[in-house]
Amino acid sequence: MFELESSEVSQETAGSAWLPTASRRTFLKGVAGAGAAVSFMSKSAWANGEIGFWAKDLPADKLTEMFNTIVRIRWHERTMVDKMITDPKYRGYNHFYAGQEAVATGVCAALNNKGPFDQLDLVYSTHRPTGHAIAKGVDMKKMAAENDFRATGLNGGYGGEMHLSDKSCGFIGADGMIGPGHVIATGSAFAFRARDSKQVAVVFGGDGTYATPHFHSALNNAALLKLPFIYVLENNLYHQYAHYSYSCPMKDIADAARTYRIPGVVVDGQDVFQVYNVMKTAVDRARAGDGPTLIEAKTYRYYNHWGAPGAEAGQLGAFGYDPLAISSFRPEREVRAWMQRDPVDICRNILVNWGVLTRARADEIEAAAKKEAIDAFAWADKQPFCKPEDGLKNVFVEGVVPARQFG
Amino acid sequence: MARKSWMYAVLEAVQYEMRQDKNMIWIYELTPPVASTPGMPVINLEKEFGRKRVVNTGIDENWMASCVLGAGLAGSKAVTYIPYQGNCMCFQVIQNHAGKLRSMTGGMASMPIVFLLEMTGQTPGFAGQHSDYEIDTYYAHIPGVKTVVPSTPTDAKGMMASAIRDPNPVCYLYPAGLRELMEEVPNEQYTTPLDKAAVRTIGSDISIVGSGGGMPEVLKAADLLQKQGMKVETIDLRCLKPMDTETLVKSVQKTKRLLTVDQSYYTLCPGAEVIARCAENVDGARFKRIAFPDAPPPAAPEMFLWMRPNADHIIAAAKKLVG
């Protein structure tokens, strides 16, 4: 394990007293926090023997809701794939999340997703956003309409999949870029701290983000300012079409947390309850004013980076090779191996094992989720298209900009 | 000669230069330097030159641009291919370093480097961050870097050869909407100047000036107008900086009417610069420009395609100007 030298610990405690007005009490609290951080740093959550305890103590309806969220994300994914490859009129595209459902679900289950905006925890998402959106509480019907660019979609047809956002549940939203959103998220965390709010800012990032300056800027500034900021890095092994070894020299990206003197935790991203437990620890820490956490969830996406080449209607998983990925990309055997540890199955089996669900009840929940997804896409199909001239709206709060394409 | 796509033609030029110069390097992050075209050998720079010289990096466009700049300063020719999502992430290093270093060093810094910046403008559905075309304006505004935007595979090859051989940093803009464009391109290496516009059709009634991804619509509009009897001179800018004022002014002196077409935003678009230069040099001419409105590109195709200038817009504007 990564025990810090005593000199490094003293640096940490010195850093914690960065406020010129810090009282002795704040200082001592900083020392205690630093100690906790050291023991927590860059360890596997499983190895810490901390698994199952909080999640297992949750009420049955909360646990059932987590299973419900997982299968809702899964069936949204599967319905969208089927739509893309069977309906020539469908215009939506997707960066699929199937295989990673447990991460979004476990993370958002530990957050405040309802209520007035100034009490919501905020989630910044990636260009792979639909799972995060559903877990945070975004309406599936409106999201389906947005993904097909309908006027009544979540963002009025202006955003599409890579720019989904929903203020009502604190989903700041998807981002088509790699990195900048993560630094911006620390700004939300800074605002929370400045106004003594108990809110936290959470950012989802991928393994590719490690290479960007934004990853380091976000963690460095969040650590320096002790911000209520949680970095959830979904390591699905590939940024776009390249293995993460192209962008990161470490096996565990969570090791980077050592540099910033904050906790860095590796968690099995296929197990929603392990994700929940590490997230709960991080959220408690952030709300208590003890600063940021880096969580690395080891997970895997079943479909390709973008779209679903090779997919077959009604079949889960896509094993085709994208035309863009002429060089190295993932082997099919690897995809199949990960599918043996499916987050839906793992969640279902644990809840049956804990006596929270029967298999029959789990099947009912899944059937309802499937119906909800199919109904959502059917509803979206009937929504009106955007008016062309509305493209001139929403540039500024007031008015429209002039049309310049006519001369 | 063989029919080649835009990118095949470019990689052919690069392959030739890399074979000549063992020190030359290529950095990319998403798009492997691989291209094929029927009846021609597959070009795979990574395979041919190995991963010491051709590197797939993590997602960090700032590093990629800085890396080739550093390579240039160390005496190596270098190219980086920055995909459209990240084509402004490296802006700062090009604006504040690549563009200024020769001047700041009193002429000592050498930067034989090419920033191959992909841009869209042709893509409805992706919205905001993935549909922009405005970088032509941004990069053309920087002193100290040449900024070119070839619109045909033939120009793309010749201008890449010139860009690599040029001792100055070159922003080489790639309109990704032209990915599918094919034409006959010579197999041997040749160079195309980095400071000359191309006159595509000759006429005396109106000059229509476009560039990059907008050129296919300009040529389509010109063709239809000519069939209706209008004598249209079309000019493909190709080089935004330095801009070929002479060709532009000569044409407008003849036609006295200038229509510019841009896929980038109206305010300060390249067309605005074209009009300014012609207005300074030609008396009694009339001007009009069309461009994308000053709005981020919305996702819905209905909105986006209505806003993007097309052949119909060009024809209507030309008729207004000539009629």
Coordinates of C-alpha atoms in Angstrom, one line a residue, chain A residues 91 93 146 148-150 156-163 174-180 208-209 211-214 239-242 246-247 305-306 324-328 385-396 401-407, chain B residues 28-32 34-35 44 46 51 56-62 84-87 89 124-130 179 259 266 288-304 306-310 313-314 316-317 320:
Chain A
R91 CA -31.9 10.2 -36.6
Y93 CA -27.0 8.7 -32.4
E146 CA -34.1 15.2 -27.5
D148 CA -34.0 12.5 -32.0
F149 CA -33.9 16.3 -32.2
R150 CA -37.6 16.9 -31.5
G156 CA -35.8 21.7 -27.4
G157 CA -33.8 19.9 -30.1
Y158 CA -30.8 22.2 -29.6
G159 CA -28.6 19.8 -27.8
G160 CA -28.9 16.2 -28.8
E161 CA -27.2 13.3 -27.0
M162 CA -23.9 15.0 -26.4
H163 CA -25.4 18.1 -24.8
A174 CA -23.4 16.0 -21.1
D175 CA -20.3 17.5 -22.7
G176 CA -18.9 16.7 -26.1
M177 CA -15.4 17.6 -25.0
I178 CA -12.8 15.7 -22.9
G179 CA -11.7 17.6 -19.9
P180 CA -12.9 21.2 -19.6
G208 CA -9.0 9.2 -21.6
T209 CA -9.3 12.3 -19.4
A211 CA -4.0 12.6 -20.3
T212 CA -5.7 16.1 -20.4
P213 CA -4.4 19.0 -18.3
H214 CA -8.0 19.4 -17.1
H239 CA -10.8 6.2 -24.8
Q240 CA -12.5 6.3 -28.1
Y241 CA -10.6 3.4 -29.9
A242 CA -7.4 3.5 -27.9
Y246 CA -1.9 5.1 -24.5
S247 CA -2.9 7.9 -22.1
H305 CA -17.3 4.1 -28.8
W306 CA -20.0 5.6 -31.0
L324 CA -12.5 4.8 -38.1
A325 CA -10.6 2.3 -35.9
I326 CA -8.4 1.0 -38.6
S327 CA -5.6 0.3 -36.2
S328 CA -5.8 -1.3 -32.7
F385 CA -39.8 18.5 -35.4
C386 CA -38.1 21.8 -34.8
K387 CA -39.0 24.9 -36.7
P388 CA -36.0 25.9 -38.8
E389 CA -36.1 29.6 -37.9
D390 CA -35.9 28.7 -34.2
G391 CA -32.2 28.1 -34.7
L392 CA -31.8 31.8 -34.3
K393 CA -33.2 31.7 -30.7
N394 CA -31.4 31.0 -27.5
V395 CA -28.2 32.7 -28.4
F396 CA -28.8 35.4 -25.8
V401 CA -29.8 36.8 -33.9
P402 CA -30.2 37.9 -37.5
A403 CA -30.3 35.3 -40.3
R404 CA -27.2 35.7 -42.3
Q405 CA -27.4 32.9 -44.8
F406 CA -29.6 34.8 -47.3
G407 CA -27.4 37.7 -48.2
Chain B
Y28 CA -2.2 11.9 -33.7
E29 CA -4.8 11.0 -31.1
L30 CA -7.9 9.5 -32.8
T31 CA -7.5 9.3 -36.5
P32 CA -4.7 6.9 -37.5
V34 CA -4.1 5.4 -42.7
A35 CA -5.9 5.7 -46.1
N44 CA -0.3 3.4 -43.2
E46 CA 2.4 4.2 -38.4
R51 CA 5.8 4.1 -33.4
N56 CA -0.9 7.8 -31.0
T57 CA -1.3 9.9 -27.9
G58 CA -3.7 10.4 -25.1
I59 CA -6.4 13.1 -25.5
D60 CA -4.4 16.3 -25.1
E61 CA -4.4 18.6 -28.1
N62 CA -2.5 21.2 -26.2
Y84 CA -12.4 18.6 -35.0
Q85 CA -13.6 18.1 -31.5
G86 CA -10.3 19.5 -30.2
N87 CA -9.3 22.0 -32.8
M89 CA -7.9 23.2 -27.4
P124 CA -26.1 18.5 -38.6
G125 CA -27.1 16.6 -35.5
F126 CA -23.9 17.0 -33.4
A127 CA -24.6 20.5 -32.2
G128 CA -22.4 23.1 -30.7
Q129 CA -19.1 21.5 -30.0
H130 CA -18.9 19.1 -32.9
R179 CA -13.9 13.5 -46.7
L259 CA -20.5 37.8 -53.2
Y266 CA -21.0 36.1 -40.1
K288 CA -22.7 41.0 -50.3
R289 CA -21.7 38.2 -48.0
I290 CA -23.5 35.2 -46.7
A291 CA -22.4 33.1 -43.7
F292 CA -23.6 31.0 -40.9
P293 CA -25.6 33.2 -38.4
D294 CA -23.9 34.3 -35.3
A295 CA -25.4 31.4 -33.4
P296 CA -24.0 28.2 -32.1
P297 CA -25.0 25.4 -34.4
P298 CA -28.2 23.8 -33.0
A299 CA -28.5 20.0 -33.0
A300 CA -31.8 19.6 -34.9
P301 CA -31.2 19.1 -38.7
E302 CA -34.2 21.3 -39.5
M303 CA -32.6 24.3 -37.8
F304 CA -29.0 23.6 -38.7
W306 CA -31.8 26.1 -42.7
M307 CA -29.0 28.2 -41.2
R308 CA -26.1 26.8 -43.2
P309 CA -25.5 28.7 -46.5
N310 CA -26.3 26.5 -49.5
H313 CA -28.9 31.0 -50.8
I314 CA -25.9 31.7 -53.1
A316 CA -30.7 34.1 -54.6
A317 CA -28.0 36.4 -53.3
K320 CA -30.0 40.2 -56.1

